[in-house]
Amino acid sequence: DTGVSQDPRHKITKRGQNVTFRCDPISEHNRLYWYRQTLGQGPEFLTYFQNEAQLEKSRLLSDRFSAERPKGSFSTLEIQRTEQGDSAMYLCASSPGTSQNSPLHFGNGTRLTVT
Amino acid sequence: AQSVTQLDSQVPVFEEAPVELRCNYSSSVSVYLFWYVQYPNQGLQLLLKYLSGSTLVESINGFEAEFNKSQTSFHLRKPSVHISDTAEYFCAVSESGGYQKVTFGTGTKLQVIP
């Protein structure tokens, strides 16, 4: 169990640029989640995958955001035409999905700064 | 829709003193409740969880939380804190049934003063 891995740890980009983050979940975890955390707030749910299927997207996820999980393993989160309001910590979590109450295992996050 | 309220954004406490971090939730169905901890420069980690059964749950490092259905609360307590407990603590809820969408509170920063 090597834990959930996120890359990069930090990303600084100019407004209007596109960025892509990667998440490698714990192997054999079939559930994968993306959350966003801004200063002074708790993690906010963005989207959820069961294997390769994206089953729910939050209203926080505007059309500029897209997430994929090809082959049900790693996942990517892309933000197009970034805005300063997108600056946040983007967290990925996975869980085994063997029961409804499996705890989430979080990565260390990717901190995005949009200048 | 489920929601979580953590009224205290920061709690300073002297080392070896007791502490209580408050958490209240709102949901129209049965819930699972969690406390996650985030140490400086680290990711979120599960501290303890309530799923069913005994309303008092404990962690391996001396924290405990009690599920109170009538008050819709899940307060976290520790009788004697250590410097190493300095961290941010998040209460979270998920509704039983479904795929387990977890909703987090805004967090409480526990600062242990030597």
Coordinates of C-alpha atoms in Angstrom, one line a residue:
Chain A
D1 CA 0.0 0.0 0.0
T2 CA 1.9 3.0 -1.3
G3 CA -0.9 5.5 -0.6
V4 CA -2.7 7.8 -2.9
S5 CA -0.3 9.8 -5.1
Q6 CA -0.9 13.2 -6.6
D7 CA 1.2 15.0 -9.2
P8 CA 2.3 17.8 -9.2
R9 CA 2.4 18.9 -5.6
H10 CA 2.3 22.6 -6.6
K11 CA 1.3 24.3 -9.8
I12 CA 1.5 28.0 -10.6
T13 CA -0.2 29.1 -13.8
K14 CA -1.3 32.3 -15.4
R15 CA -5.0 33.0 -15.8
G16 CA -6.4 31.6 -19.0
Q17 CA -4.0 28.6 -19.2
N18 CA -5.0 25.0 -19.0
V19 CA -3.8 22.7 -16.3
T20 CA -4.0 19.0 -15.7
F21 CA -3.5 17.1 -12.4
R22 CA -3.0 13.4 -12.0
C23 CA -4.1 11.1 -9.2
D24 CA -2.9 7.5 -8.7
P25 CA -5.2 5.8 -6.2
I26 CA -4.3 2.9 -4.0
S27 CA -4.2 -0.2 -6.2
E28 CA -7.4 -2.2 -6.3
H29 CA -9.4 0.7 -4.9
N30 CA -12.3 1.0 -7.3
R31 CA -13.7 4.3 -6.0
L32 CA -12.0 7.6 -6.7
Y33 CA -13.0 11.0 -5.6
W34 CA -11.9 14.6 -6.3
Y35 CA -12.3 17.3 -3.7
R36 CA -11.3 21.0 -3.7
Q37 CA -10.2 22.8 -0.5
T38 CA -9.8 26.5 -0.2
L39 CA -8.4 28.4 2.7
G40 CA -10.5 28.2 5.8
Q41 CA -12.9 25.7 4.3
G42 CA -13.2 21.9 4.5
P43 CA -12.8 19.8 1.4
E44 CA -15.7 20.2 -1.1
F45 CA -16.8 17.3 -3.2
L46 CA -16.2 17.7 -7.0
T47 CA -16.7 14.3 -8.6
Y48 CA -16.7 10.6 -8.1
F49 CA -15.7 7.5 -10.1
Q50 CA -16.7 3.9 -9.7
N51 CA -14.0 2.2 -11.7
E52 CA -13.9 4.1 -15.0
A53 CA -17.5 5.4 -14.7
Q54 CA -18.0 9.0 -13.5
L55 CA -21.1 8.7 -11.5
E56 CA -21.6 12.2 -10.0
K57 CA -20.4 15.7 -10.6
S58 CA -20.9 18.5 -8.2
R59 CA -22.4 21.8 -9.4
L60 CA -19.0 23.3 -8.4
L61 CA -17.6 21.5 -11.4
S62 CA -18.1 24.1 -14.2
D63 CA -17.8 23.3 -17.9
R64 CA -14.2 24.3 -17.7
F65 CA -13.5 21.3 -15.5
S66 CA -13.2 17.7 -16.8
A67 CA -12.2 14.6 -15.0
E68 CA -11.4 11.2 -16.5
R69 CA -10.4 7.8 -15.2
P70 CA -9.5 5.7 -18.2
K71 CA -9.2 1.9 -17.5
G72 CA -10.4 2.6 -13.9
S73 CA -6.9 3.2 -12.6
F74 CA -5.3 6.7 -12.4
S75 CA -7.4 9.8 -12.9
T76 CA -6.8 13.2 -14.3
L77 CA -8.5 16.5 -13.5
E78 CA -8.2 19.2 -16.2
I79 CA -9.1 22.8 -15.8
Q80 CA -9.4 24.9 -18.9
R81 CA -9.0 28.6 -19.1
T82 CA -8.1 28.9 -15.5
E83 CA -9.4 31.8 -13.4
Q84 CA -8.0 33.2 -10.1
G85 CA -11.0 31.7 -8.3
D86 CA -9.7 28.3 -9.2
S87 CA -6.8 28.7 -6.8
A88 CA -7.1 26.0 -4.2
M89 CA -5.8 22.6 -3.0
Y90 CA -7.2 19.8 -5.2
L91 CA -7.5 16.6 -3.3
C92 CA -7.8 13.1 -4.6
A93 CA -9.1 10.2 -2.4
S94 CA -9.8 6.5 -3.1
S95 CA -11.6 3.8 -1.2
P96 CA -12.0 0.0 -1.7
G97 CA -15.7 0.3 -2.4
T98 CA -16.3 -3.1 -0.7
S99 CA -18.8 -1.5 1.6
Q100 CA -20.6 1.8 1.9
N101 CA -18.6 2.9 4.8
S102 CA -15.1 2.3 3.6
P103 CA -13.0 5.3 4.7
L104 CA -11.4 7.6 2.2
H105 CA -7.7 7.5 1.7
F106 CA -6.5 11.0 0.7
G107 CA -3.4 12.1 -1.2
N108 CA -1.4 15.1 -0.2
G109 CA -3.1 17.2 -2.8
T110 CA -2.1 19.5 -5.6
R111 CA -1.9 23.2 -4.7
L112 CA -2.9 25.4 -7.7
T113 CA -2.1 29.1 -7.8
V114 CA -3.6 31.1 -10.6
T115 CA -1.9 34.5 -11.1
Chain B
A1 CA -28.9 17.2 1.7
Q2 CA -26.4 16.5 4.4
S3 CA -24.3 19.2 6.0
V4 CA -21.8 19.5 8.9
T5 CA -21.2 22.5 11.2
Q6 CA -18.0 23.0 13.1
L7 CA -18.5 26.2 15.1
D8 CA -15.0 26.6 16.4
S9 CA -12.5 27.5 13.8
Q10 CA -9.6 27.5 16.2
V11 CA -9.2 26.0 19.7
P12 CA -6.0 26.8 21.7
V13 CA -5.4 24.5 24.7
F14 CA -2.5 23.9 27.0
E15 CA -0.6 20.7 26.9
E16 CA -2.1 17.9 29.1
A17 CA -5.5 19.8 29.4
P18 CA -8.7 18.2 28.1
V19 CA -10.3 19.4 24.8
E20 CA -13.6 19.0 23.0
L21 CA -14.1 19.9 19.4
R22 CA -17.7 20.3 18.5
C23 CA -19.5 18.9 15.4
N24 CA -23.1 19.0 14.5
Y25 CA -24.6 17.5 11.4
S26 CA -27.8 17.7 9.4
S27 CA -29.4 14.9 7.4
S28 CA -32.8 13.5 6.7
V29 CA -31.6 9.9 6.7
S30 CA -29.3 7.6 8.7
V31 CA -25.7 8.7 8.6
Y32 CA -22.1 7.5 9.0
L33 CA -19.9 10.0 10.9
F34 CA -16.2 10.6 10.7
W35 CA -13.4 12.6 12.1
Y36 CA -10.4 13.2 9.8
V37 CA -7.2 14.9 10.9
Q38 CA -4.7 16.9 8.9
Y39 CA -1.2 17.4 10.4
P40 CA 0.9 20.2 9.0
N41 CA 2.1 19.5 5.5
Q42 CA 0.3 16.1 5.4
G43 CA -2.8 14.7 3.8
L44 CA -6.1 14.0 5.5
Q45 CA -6.2 10.9 7.6
L46 CA -9.1 9.1 9.2
L47 CA -9.1 9.5 12.9
L48 CA -12.2 7.6 13.9
K49 CA -15.7 6.7 12.6
Y50 CA -19.1 5.9 13.7
L51 CA -21.1 3.4 11.6
S52 CA -23.5 1.7 14.0
G53 CA -23.6 0.0 17.4
S54 CA -21.9 1.6 20.3
T55 CA -22.3 5.4 20.2
L56 CA -18.9 5.9 21.7
V57 CA -16.0 5.3 19.4
E58 CA -12.3 5.6 20.1
S59 CA -9.1 6.2 18.2
I60 CA -5.7 4.6 18.8
N61 CA -4.2 7.9 20.1
G62 CA -6.6 8.6 22.9
F63 CA -9.4 10.6 21.1
E64 CA -13.0 9.6 21.4
A65 CA -16.3 10.8 19.9
E66 CA -19.8 10.2 20.9
F67 CA -22.7 10.0 18.5
N68 CA -25.8 11.7 19.9
K69 CA -28.7 11.2 17.6
S70 CA -31.1 13.5 19.5
Q71 CA -28.7 16.4 19.4
T72 CA -27.3 15.5 15.9
S73 CA -23.8 15.8 17.3
F74 CA -20.5 14.0 17.1
H75 CA -18.2 15.9 19.3
L76 CA -14.5 14.9 19.5
R77 CA -12.8 14.7 22.9
K78 CA -9.5 13.9 24.5
P79 CA -8.8 14.0 28.2
S80 CA -5.2 15.1 27.9
V81 CA -3.7 16.6 24.8
H82 CA -0.1 16.5 23.6
I83 CA 1.9 18.8 21.4
S84 CA 1.8 16.2 18.7
D85 CA -2.0 16.6 18.5
T86 CA -1.6 20.1 17.0
A87 CA -3.4 19.7 13.7
E88 CA -6.7 20.6 11.9
Y89 CA -9.6 18.3 12.6
F90 CA -12.5 17.8 10.1
C91 CA -15.8 16.3 11.0
A92 CA -17.5 14.6 8.1
V93 CA -20.8 12.8 7.3
S94 CA -22.0 10.4 4.7
E95 CA -25.5 9.2 4.2
S96 CA -26.0 5.4 4.6
G97 CA -26.9 3.9 1.3
G98 CA -25.6 5.0 -2.0
Y99 CA -21.9 5.3 -2.9
Q100 CA -20.8 7.3 0.2
K101 CA -20.4 10.9 -0.8
V102 CA -18.7 12.4 2.2
T103 CA -19.4 16.0 3.2
F104 CA -16.9 17.8 5.4
G105 CA -17.2 20.6 7.9
T106 CA -15.0 23.7 7.7
G107 CA -12.4 22.3 10.2
T108 CA -11.1 23.2 13.6
K109 CA -7.5 24.0 14.2
L110 CA -6.3 22.6 17.4
Q111 CA -3.3 24.4 18.8
V112 CA -1.6 22.8 21.8
I113 CA 0.4 25.3 23.8
P114 CA 3.4 23.9 25.7

